[in-house]
Short mmCIF file of C-alpha atoms and ligand atoms in Angstrom, two decimals:
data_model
loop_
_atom_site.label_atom_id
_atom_site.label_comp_id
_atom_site.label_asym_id
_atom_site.label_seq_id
_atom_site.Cartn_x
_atom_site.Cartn_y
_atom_site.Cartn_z
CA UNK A 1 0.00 0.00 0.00
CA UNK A 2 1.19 3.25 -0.88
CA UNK A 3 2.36 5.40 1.93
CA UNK A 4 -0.01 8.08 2.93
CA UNK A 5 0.41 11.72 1.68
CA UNK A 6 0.48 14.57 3.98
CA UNK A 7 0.76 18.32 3.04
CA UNK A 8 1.91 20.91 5.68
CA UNK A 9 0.99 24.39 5.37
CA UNK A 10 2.72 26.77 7.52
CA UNK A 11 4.00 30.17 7.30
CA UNK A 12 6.99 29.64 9.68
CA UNK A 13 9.79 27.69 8.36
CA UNK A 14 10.70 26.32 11.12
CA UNK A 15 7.65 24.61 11.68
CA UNK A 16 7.32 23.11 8.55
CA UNK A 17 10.73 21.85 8.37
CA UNK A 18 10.02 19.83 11.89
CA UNK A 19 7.30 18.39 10.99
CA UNK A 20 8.05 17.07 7.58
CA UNK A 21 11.26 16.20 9.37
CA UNK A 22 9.41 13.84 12.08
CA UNK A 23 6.45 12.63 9.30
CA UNK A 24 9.21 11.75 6.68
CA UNK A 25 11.38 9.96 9.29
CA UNK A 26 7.77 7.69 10.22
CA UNK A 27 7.58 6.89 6.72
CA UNK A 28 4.69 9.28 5.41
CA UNK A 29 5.16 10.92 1.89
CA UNK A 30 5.10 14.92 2.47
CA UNK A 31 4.84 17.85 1.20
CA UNK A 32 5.32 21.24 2.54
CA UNK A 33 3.69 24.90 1.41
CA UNK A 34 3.74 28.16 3.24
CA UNK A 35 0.40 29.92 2.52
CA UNK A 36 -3.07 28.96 1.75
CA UNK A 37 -3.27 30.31 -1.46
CA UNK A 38 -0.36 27.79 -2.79
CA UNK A 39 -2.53 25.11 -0.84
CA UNK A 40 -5.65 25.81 -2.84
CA UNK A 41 -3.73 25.60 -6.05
CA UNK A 42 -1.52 22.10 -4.75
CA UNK A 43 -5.10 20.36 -3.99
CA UNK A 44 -5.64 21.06 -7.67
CA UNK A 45 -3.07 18.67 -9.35
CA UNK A 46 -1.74 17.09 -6.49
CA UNK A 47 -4.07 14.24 -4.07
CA UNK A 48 -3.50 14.29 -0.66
CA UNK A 49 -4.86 12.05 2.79
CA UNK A 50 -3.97 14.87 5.29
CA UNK A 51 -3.00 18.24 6.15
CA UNK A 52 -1.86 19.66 8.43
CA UNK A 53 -2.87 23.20 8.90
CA UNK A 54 -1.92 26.35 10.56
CA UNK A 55 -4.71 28.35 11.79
CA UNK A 56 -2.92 31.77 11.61
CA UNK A 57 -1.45 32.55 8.34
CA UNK A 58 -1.12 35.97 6.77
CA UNK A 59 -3.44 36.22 3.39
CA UNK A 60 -5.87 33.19 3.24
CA UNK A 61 -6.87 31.92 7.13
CA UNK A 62 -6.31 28.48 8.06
CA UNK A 63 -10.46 28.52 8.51
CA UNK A 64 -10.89 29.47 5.34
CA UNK A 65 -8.67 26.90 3.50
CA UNK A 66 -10.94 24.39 6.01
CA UNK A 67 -14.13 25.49 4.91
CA UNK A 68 -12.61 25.16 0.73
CA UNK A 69 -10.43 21.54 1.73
CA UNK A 70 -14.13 20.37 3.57
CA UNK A 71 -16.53 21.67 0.76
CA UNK A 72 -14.01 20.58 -2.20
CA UNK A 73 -12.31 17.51 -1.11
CA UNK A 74 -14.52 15.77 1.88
CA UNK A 75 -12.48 12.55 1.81
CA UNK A 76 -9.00 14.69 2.52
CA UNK A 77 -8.89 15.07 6.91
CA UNK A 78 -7.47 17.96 8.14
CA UNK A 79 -5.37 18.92 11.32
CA UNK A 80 -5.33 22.49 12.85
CA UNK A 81 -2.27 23.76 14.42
CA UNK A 82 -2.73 26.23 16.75
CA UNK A 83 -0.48 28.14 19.04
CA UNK A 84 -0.86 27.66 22.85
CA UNK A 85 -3.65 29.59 23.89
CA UNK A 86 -5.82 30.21 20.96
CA UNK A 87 -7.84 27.09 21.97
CA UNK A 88 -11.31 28.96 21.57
CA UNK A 89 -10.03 29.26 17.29
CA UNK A 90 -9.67 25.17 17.69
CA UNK A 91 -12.65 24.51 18.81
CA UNK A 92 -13.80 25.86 16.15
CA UNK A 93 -12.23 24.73 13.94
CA UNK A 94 -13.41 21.32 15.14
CA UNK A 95 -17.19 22.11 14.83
CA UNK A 96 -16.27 22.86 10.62
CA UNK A 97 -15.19 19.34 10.72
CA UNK A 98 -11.54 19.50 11.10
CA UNK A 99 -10.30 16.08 12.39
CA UNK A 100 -7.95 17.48 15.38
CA UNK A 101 -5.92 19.77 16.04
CA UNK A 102 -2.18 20.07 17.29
CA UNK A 103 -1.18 22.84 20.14
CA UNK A 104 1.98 24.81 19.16
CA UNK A 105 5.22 23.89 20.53
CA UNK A 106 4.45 20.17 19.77
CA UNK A 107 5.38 16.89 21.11
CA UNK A 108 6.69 14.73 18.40
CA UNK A 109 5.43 11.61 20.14
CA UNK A 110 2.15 12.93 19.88
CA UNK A 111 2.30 13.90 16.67
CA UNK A 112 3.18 10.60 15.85
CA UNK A 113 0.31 9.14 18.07
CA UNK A 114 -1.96 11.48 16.32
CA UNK A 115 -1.29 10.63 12.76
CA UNK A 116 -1.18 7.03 13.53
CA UNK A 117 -4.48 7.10 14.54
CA UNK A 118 -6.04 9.01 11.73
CA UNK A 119 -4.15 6.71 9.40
CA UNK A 120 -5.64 3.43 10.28
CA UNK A 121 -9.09 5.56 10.95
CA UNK A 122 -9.00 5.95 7.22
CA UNK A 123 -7.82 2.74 6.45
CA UNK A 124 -11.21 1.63 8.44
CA UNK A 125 -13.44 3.89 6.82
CA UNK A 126 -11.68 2.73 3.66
CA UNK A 127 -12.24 -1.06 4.13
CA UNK A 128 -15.61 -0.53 5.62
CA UNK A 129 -17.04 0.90 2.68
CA UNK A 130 -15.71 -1.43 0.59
CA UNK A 131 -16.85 -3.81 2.77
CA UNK A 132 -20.75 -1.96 2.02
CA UNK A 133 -20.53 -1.53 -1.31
CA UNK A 134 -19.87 -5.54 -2.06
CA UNK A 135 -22.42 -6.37 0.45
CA UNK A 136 -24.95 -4.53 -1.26
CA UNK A 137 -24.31 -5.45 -4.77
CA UNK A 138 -23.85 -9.05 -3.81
CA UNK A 139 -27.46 -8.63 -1.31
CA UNK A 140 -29.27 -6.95 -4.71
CA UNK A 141 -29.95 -7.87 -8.08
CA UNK A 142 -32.14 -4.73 -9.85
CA UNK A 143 -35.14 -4.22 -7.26
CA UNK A 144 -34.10 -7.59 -5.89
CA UNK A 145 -32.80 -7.99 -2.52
CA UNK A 146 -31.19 -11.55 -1.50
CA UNK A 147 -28.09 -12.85 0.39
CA UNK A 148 -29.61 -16.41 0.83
CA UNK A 149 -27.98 -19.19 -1.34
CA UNK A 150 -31.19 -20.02 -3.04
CA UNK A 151 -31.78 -16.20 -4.03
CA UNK A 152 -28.25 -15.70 -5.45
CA UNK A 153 -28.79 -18.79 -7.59
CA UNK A 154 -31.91 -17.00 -8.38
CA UNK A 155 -29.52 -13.98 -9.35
CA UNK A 156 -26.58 -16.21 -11.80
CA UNK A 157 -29.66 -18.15 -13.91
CA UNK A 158 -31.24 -14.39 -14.45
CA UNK A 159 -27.61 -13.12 -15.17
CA UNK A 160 -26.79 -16.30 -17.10
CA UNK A 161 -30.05 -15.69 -19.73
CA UNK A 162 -29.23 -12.20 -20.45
CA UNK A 163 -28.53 -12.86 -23.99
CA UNK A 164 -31.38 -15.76 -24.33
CA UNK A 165 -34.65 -14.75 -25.97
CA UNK A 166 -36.18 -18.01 -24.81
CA UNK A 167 -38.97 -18.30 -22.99
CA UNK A 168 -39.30 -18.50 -19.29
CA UNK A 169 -41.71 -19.63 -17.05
CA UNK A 170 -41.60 -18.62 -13.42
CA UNK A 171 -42.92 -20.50 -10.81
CA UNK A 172 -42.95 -19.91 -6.64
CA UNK A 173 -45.52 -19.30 -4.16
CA UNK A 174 -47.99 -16.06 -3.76
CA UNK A 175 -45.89 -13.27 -3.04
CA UNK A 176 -42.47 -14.52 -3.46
CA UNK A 177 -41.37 -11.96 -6.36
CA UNK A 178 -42.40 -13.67 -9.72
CA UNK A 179 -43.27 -10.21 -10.81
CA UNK A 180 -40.06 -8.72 -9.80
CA UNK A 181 -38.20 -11.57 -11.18
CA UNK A 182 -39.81 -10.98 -14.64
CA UNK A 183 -38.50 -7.48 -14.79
CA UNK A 184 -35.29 -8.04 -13.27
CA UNK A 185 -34.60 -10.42 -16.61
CA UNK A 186 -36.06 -8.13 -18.74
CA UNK A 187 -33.97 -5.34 -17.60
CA UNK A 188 -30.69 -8.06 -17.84
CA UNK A 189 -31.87 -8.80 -21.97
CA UNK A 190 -30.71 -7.55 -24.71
CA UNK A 191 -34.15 -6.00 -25.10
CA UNK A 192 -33.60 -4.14 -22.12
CA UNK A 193 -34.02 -0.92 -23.93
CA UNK A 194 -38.03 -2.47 -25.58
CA UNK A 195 -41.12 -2.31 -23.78
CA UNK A 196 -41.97 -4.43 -20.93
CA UNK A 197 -45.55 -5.71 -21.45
CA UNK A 198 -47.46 -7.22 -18.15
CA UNK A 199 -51.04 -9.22 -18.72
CA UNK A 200 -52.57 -10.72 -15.79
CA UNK A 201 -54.04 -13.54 -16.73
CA UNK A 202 -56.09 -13.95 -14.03
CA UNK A 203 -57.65 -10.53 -13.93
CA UNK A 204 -58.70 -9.85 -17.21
CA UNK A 205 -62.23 -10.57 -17.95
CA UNK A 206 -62.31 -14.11 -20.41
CA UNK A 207 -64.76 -12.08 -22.96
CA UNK A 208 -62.01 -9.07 -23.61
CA UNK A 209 -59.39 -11.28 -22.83
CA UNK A 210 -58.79 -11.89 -26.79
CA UNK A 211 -58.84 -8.03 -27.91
CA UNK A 212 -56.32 -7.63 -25.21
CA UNK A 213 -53.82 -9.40 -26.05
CA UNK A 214 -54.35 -9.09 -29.60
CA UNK A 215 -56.03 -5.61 -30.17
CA UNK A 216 -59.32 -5.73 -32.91
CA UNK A 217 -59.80 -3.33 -35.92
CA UNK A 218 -62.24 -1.43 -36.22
CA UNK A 219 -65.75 -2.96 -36.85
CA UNK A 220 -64.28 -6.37 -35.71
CA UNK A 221 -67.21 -6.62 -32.54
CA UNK A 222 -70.10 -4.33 -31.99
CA UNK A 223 -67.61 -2.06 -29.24
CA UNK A 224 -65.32 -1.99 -31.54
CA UNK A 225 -65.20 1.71 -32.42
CA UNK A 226 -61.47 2.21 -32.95
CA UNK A 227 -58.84 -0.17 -34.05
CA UNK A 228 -56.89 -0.55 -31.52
CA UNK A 229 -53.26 -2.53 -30.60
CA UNK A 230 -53.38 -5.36 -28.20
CA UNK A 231 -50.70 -5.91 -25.60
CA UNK A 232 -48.98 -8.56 -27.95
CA UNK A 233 -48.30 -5.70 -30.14
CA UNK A 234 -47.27 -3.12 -27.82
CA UNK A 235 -44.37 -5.63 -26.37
CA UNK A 236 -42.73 -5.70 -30.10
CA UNK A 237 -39.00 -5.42 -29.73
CA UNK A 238 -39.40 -6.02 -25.75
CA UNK A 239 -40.60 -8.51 -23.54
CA UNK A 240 -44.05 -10.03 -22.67
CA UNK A 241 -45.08 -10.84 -19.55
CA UNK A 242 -48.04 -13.07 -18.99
CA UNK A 243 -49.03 -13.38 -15.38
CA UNK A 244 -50.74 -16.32 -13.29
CA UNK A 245 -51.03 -18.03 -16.87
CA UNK A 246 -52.25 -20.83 -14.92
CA UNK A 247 -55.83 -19.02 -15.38
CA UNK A 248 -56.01 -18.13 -18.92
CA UNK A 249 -58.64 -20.07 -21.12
CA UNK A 250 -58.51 -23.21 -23.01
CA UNK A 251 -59.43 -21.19 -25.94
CA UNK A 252 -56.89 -18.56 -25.32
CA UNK A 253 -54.01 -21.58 -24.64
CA UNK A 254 -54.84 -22.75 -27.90
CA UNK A 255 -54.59 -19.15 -29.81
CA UNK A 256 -51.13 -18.33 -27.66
CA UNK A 257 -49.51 -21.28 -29.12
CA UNK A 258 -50.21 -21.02 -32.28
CA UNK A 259 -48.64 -17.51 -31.67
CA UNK A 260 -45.48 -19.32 -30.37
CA UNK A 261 -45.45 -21.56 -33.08
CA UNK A 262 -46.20 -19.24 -36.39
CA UNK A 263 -44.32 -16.27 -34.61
CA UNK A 264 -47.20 -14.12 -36.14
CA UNK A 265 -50.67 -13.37 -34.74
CA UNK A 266 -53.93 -11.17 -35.98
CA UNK A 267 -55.90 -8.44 -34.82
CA UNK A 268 -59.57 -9.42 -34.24
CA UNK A 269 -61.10 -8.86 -37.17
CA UNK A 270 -57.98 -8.52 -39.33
CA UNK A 271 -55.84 -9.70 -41.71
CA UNK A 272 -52.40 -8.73 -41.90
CA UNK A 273 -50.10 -10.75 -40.14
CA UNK A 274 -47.68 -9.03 -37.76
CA UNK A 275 -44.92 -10.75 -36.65
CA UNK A 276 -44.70 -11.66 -32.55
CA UNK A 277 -41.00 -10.48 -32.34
CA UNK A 278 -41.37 -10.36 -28.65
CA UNK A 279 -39.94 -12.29 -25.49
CA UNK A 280 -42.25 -14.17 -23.32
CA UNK A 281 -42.01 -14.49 -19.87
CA UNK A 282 -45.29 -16.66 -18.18
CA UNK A 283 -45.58 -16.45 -14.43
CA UNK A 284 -47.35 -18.95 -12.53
CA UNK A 285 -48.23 -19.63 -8.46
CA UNK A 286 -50.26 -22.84 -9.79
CA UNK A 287 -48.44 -26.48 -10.33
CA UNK A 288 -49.00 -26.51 -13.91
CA UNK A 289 -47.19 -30.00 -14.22
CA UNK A 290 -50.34 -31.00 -12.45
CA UNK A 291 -52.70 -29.04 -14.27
CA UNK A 292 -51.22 -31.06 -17.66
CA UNK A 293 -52.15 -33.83 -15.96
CA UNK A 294 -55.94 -33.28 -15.09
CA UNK A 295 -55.93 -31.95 -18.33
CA UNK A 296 -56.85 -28.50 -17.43
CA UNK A 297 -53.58 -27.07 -19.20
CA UNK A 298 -52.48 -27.80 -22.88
CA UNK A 299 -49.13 -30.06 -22.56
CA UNK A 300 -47.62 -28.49 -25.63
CA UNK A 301 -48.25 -25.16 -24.34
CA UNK A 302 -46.62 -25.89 -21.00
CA UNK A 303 -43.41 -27.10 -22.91
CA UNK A 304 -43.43 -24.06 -25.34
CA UNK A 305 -43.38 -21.67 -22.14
CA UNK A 306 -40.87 -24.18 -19.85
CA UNK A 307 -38.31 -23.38 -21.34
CA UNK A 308 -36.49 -22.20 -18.72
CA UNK A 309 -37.89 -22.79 -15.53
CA UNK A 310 -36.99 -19.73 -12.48
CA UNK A 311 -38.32 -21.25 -9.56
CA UNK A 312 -38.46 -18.86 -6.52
CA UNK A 313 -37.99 -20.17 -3.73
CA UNK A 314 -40.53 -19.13 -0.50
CA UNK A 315 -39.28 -17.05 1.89
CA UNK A 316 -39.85 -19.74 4.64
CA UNK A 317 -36.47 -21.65 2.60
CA UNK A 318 -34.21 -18.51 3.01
CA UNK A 319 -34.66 -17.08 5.97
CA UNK A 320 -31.50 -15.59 6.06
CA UNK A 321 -32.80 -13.07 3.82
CA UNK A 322 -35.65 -11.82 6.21
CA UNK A 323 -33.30 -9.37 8.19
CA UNK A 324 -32.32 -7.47 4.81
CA UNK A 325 -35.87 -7.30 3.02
CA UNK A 326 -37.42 -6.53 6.18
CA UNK A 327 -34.73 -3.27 6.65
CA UNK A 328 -35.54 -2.74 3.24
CA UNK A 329 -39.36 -2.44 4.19
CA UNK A 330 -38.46 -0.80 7.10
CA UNK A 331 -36.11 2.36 5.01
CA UNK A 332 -39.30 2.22 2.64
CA UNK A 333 -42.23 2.62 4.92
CA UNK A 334 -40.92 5.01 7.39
CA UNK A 335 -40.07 7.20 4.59
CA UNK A 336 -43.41 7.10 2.95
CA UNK A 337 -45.80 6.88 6.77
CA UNK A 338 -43.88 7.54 9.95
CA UNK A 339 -40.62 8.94 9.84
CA UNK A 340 -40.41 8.47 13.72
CA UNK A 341 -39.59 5.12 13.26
CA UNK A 342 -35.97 3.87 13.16
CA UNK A 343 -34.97 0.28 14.19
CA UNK A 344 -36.72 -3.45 14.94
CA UNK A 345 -36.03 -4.56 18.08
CA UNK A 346 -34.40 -7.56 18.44
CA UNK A 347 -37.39 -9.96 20.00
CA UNK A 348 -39.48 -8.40 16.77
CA UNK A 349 -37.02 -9.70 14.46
CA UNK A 350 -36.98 -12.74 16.45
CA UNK A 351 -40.35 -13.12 15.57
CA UNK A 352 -40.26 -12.57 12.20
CA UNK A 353 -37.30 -15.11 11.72
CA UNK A 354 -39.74 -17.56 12.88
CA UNK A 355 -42.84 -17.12 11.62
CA UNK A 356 -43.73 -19.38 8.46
CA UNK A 357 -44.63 -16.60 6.08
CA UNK A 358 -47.02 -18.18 3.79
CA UNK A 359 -47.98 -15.00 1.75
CA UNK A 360 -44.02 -15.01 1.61
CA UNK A 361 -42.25 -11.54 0.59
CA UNK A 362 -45.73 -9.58 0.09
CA UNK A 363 -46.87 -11.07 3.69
CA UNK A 364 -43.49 -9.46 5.18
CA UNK A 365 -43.78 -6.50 3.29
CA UNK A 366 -47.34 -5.73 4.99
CA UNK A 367 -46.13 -6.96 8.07
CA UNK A 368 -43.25 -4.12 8.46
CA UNK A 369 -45.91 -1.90 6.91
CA UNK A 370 -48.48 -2.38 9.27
CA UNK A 371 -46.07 -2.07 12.51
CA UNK A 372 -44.44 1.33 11.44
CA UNK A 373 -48.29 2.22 11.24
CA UNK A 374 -49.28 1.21 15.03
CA UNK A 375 -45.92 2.07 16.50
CA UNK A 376 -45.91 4.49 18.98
CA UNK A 377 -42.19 4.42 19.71
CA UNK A 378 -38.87 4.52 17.54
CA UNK A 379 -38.64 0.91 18.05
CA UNK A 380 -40.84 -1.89 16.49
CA UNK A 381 -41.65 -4.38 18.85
CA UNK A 382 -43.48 -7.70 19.29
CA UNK A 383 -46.04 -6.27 19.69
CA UNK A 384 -46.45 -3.64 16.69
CA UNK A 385 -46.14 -7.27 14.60
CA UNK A 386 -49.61 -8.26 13.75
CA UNK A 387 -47.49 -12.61 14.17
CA UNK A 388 -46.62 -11.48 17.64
CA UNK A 389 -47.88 -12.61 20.39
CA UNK A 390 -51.14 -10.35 21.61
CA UNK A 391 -50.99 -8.38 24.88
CA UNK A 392 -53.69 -10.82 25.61
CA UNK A 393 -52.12 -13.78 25.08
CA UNK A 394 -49.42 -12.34 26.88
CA UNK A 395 -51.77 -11.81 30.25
CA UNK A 396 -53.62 -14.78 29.98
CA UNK A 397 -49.96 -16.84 29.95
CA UNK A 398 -49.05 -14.60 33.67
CA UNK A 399 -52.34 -14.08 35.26
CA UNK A 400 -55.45 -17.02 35.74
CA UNK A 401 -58.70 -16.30 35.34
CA UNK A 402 -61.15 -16.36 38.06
CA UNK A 403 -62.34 -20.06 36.52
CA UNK A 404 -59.14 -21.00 36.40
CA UNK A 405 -58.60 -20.58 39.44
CA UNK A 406 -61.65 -22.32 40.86
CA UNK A 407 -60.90 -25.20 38.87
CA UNK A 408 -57.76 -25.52 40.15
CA UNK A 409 -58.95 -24.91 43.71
CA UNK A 410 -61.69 -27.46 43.64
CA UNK A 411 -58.95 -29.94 41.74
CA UNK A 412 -56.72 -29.36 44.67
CA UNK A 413 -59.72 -29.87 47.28
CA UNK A 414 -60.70 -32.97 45.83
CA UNK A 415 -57.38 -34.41 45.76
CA UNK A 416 -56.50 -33.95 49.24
CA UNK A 417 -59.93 -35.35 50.19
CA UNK A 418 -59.17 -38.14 47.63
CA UNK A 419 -62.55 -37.54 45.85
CA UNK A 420 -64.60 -37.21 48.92
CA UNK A 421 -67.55 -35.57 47.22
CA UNK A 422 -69.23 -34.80 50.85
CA UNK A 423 -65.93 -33.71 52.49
CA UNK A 424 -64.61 -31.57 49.94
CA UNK A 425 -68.01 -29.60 49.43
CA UNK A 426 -67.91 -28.91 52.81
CA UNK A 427 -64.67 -27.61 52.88
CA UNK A 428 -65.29 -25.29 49.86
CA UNK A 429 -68.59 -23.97 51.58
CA UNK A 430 -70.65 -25.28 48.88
CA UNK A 431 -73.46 -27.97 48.73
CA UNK A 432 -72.53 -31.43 46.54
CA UNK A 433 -74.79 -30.89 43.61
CA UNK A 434 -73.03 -27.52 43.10
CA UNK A 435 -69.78 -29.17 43.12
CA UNK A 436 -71.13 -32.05 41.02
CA UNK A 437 -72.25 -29.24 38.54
CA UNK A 438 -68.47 -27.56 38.68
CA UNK A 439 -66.90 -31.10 38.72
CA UNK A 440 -68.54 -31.66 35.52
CA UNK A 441 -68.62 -28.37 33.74
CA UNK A 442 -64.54 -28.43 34.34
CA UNK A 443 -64.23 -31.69 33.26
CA UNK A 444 -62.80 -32.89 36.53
CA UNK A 445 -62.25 -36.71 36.68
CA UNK A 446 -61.28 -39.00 39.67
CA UNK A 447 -57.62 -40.51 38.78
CA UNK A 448 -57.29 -43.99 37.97
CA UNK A 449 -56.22 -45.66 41.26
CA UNK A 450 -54.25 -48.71 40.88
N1 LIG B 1 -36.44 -10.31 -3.32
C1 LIG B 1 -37.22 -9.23 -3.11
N2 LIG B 1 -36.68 -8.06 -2.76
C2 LIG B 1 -37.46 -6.97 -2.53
N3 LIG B 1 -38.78 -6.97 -2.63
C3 LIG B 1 -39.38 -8.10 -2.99
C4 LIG B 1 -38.65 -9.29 -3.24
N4 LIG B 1 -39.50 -10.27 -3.58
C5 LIG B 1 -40.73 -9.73 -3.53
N5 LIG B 1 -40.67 -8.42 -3.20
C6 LIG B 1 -41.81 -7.52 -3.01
O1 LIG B 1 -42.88 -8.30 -2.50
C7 LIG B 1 -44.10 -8.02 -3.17
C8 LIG B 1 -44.58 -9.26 -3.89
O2 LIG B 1 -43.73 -9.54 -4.99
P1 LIG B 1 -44.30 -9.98 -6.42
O3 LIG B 1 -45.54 -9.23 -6.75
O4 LIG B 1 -43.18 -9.93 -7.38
O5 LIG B 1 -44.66 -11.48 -6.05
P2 LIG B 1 -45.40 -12.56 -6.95
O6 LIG B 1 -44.66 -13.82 -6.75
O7 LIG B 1 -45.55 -12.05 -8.33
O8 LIG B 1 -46.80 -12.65 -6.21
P3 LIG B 1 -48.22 -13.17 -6.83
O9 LIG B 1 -48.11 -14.66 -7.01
O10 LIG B 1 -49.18 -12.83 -5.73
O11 LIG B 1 -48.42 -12.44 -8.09
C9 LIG B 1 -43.80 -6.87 -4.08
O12 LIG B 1 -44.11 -5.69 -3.41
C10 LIG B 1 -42.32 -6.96 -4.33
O13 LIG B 1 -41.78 -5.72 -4.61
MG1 LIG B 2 -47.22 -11.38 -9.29
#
């Protein structure tokens, strides 16, 4: 590693020739300059670590080459030096962000201690950003946020595609990021730069199902005022995405695969081909292996889609990425609903390493959402977690309820008296077709005696 540079900017010679004297003999590289103005114009060509600064120079202040180094060069750390009892000038110093400063005649020892210590303070800062900036491209992929094994898999097959136009079909539970998925491999194609077409499947009504996707000219149906383009169309040159395809039609299975296979498709109504020169991307939550089998989904369909197969894993397989999305939710939601709130308590995250999540992602996402709604403090808590426990159950695990408690009484009772019936009523201070009545309602029974 190269040594660390170090200007010194004094007006007295003496000065500067100690200290570059002491620096150079601990192995720093340094330079020395006797006014501020020369300083401004060194900073220019040459890059410097640290300097060491006098406060009182004649022409440009110490303060004022501070404010320039701090608003110009942020990463550069500077050290006042300041003569013996102009410590008010220091301070102040301090407050515009100087790192320390040095008190006039100085110790070379602490000099040495000094610059030490801002040295490997950099080299911390240094690492620990580097440190952060892997982390977090390693932990993302687009709008995708993973650490876990199984997402960063996830990550090298979308990477791996990039230049494929085949199609893929995405499979994985409710709410465990098909639809990001799809975008994150569009934005990794080649078509990166086309549209990105979504059709939900599962949402569009069956009857206008067919003009959507492959528009109608005008005349084609009785509403059929305009011509208009269908989303097949408006994905040319991009990528189609066709959502919970596990709902479309029989019909409509049959018309996208002739689409697949011809590469061309119609408008309703029309007759001039235009050419499908689009990527598809299907998205399902359904098993459509086992819809081929009860025949509720075309087999040649299913292989023209499969492809490639994503599979997403649920979040309940990679729980190792629950701390990151849910700090992502966290960042997200407090800056959209309640600034006031700032960290999860550790218990909270607790509980949301071990709860199941079967709505996955979307399930967590509301989760965080929800708490930095209801919570009253700058901590989320167990309790702010709608998977917590309740205050409730809380209580009713310390405290017993007044039946409880009889029914533990009278169990007690009737031990002792081993099942007396006429002894223990008496010693409860009620007659024996009451405690019949309780023996029953609580579901008392005499233990087997053997
Ligand atoms: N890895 C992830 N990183 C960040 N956010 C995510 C991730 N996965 C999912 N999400 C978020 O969770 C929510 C659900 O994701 P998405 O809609 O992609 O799931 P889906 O699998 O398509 O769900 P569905 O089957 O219900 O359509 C979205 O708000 C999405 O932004
Ligand atoms: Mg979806």
């Amino acid at each position: 590693m190269e040594p660390p540079r170090i200007l010194v900017v004094d007006d007295e010679l003496v000065i500067r020739e100690s200290l570059a004297g002491w620096l150079q003999r601990d192995g720093y590289d340094v330079k020395t300059l006797e006014s501020g103005e020369e300083a401004v114009q060194a900073l220019k060509t040459g890059s410097f670590d640290i300097i060491l600064l006098d406060i009182k120079m004649d022409g440009m202040s110490g303060m004022e080459v501070l404010a320039h180094v701090k608003e110009e060069y942020p990463d550069i750390d500077v050290i006042m030096i300041t003569a013996f009892g102009s410590v008010p000038s220091a301070v102040q110093a301090m407050k515009s962000h100087a790192y320390d400063y040095l008190l006039k005649p100085f110790d070379p020892d602490e000099l040495g201690v000094l610059i030490k210590k801002l040295v490997d303070h950099r080299a911390r800062k240094k690492e620990n950003a580097y440190l952060r900036d892997t982390f977090e491209e390693q932990s993302r992929f687009e709008s995708m946020i993973g650490q876990s094994r199984p997402m960063q898999e996830v990550f090298t097959l979308i990477r791996d595609i990039g230049d494929s136009r085949a199609t893929v079909l995405i499979t994985g539970e409710t709410g465990s990021g098909k639809g990001l998925a799809a975008k994150a491999i569009h934005s990794n194609s080649r078509l990166k730069d086309g549209p990105f077409v979504a059709v939900n499947c599962g949402s569009i009504p069956p009857h206008i199902m067919e003009s959507e996707l492959f528009g109608h000219r005008k005349g084609a149906f009785t509403d059929a005022r305009e011509t208009r383009k269908g989303r097949l169309e408006l994905a040319r040159g991009g990528t189609l995405f066709l959502d919970e395809i596990g709902e479309i039609s029989m019909r409509m299975q049959i018309d996208l695969l002739q689409v697949l296979e011809d590469k061309i498709f119609y408008k309703v109504g029309g007759t001039q081909p235009i050419s499908a020169d689009f990527r598809v991307i299907a998205a399902t939550h359904a098993d459509l292996a086992r819809a081929v089998r009860d025949r509720t989904f075309r087999e040649d369909l299913y292989y023209r889609l499969n492809v490639i197969t994503l599979d997403i894993p649920p979040l309940r397989d990679r729980k190792e990425d629950i701390p990151l999305l849910a700090a992502h939710f966290l960042k997200k939601f407090t800056q959209e609903i309640n600034q006031g709130v700032e960290r999860i308590s550790r218990d909270a995250m607790d509980e949301l390493m071990l709860h199941e999540w079967p709505g996955n992602v979307r399930e967590l996402s509301n989760a965080v959402e929800r708490a930095v709604v209801v919570c009253k403090t700058r901590t989320i808590t167990p309790y702010d977690l709608p998977i917590g426990p309740s205050l409730e159950d809380e209580l009713k695990k310390r405290y017993f309820s007044l039946s409880d408690v009889e029914k533990n009484h009278i169990a007690a009772t009737l031990d002792r008296t081993g099942w007396n019936i006429s002894k223990a009523a008496l010693i409860l201070g009620i007659d024996r077709s009451t405690l019949y009545n309780k023996i029953k309602r609580y579901g008392l029974a005499q233990p087997d005696r053997t």
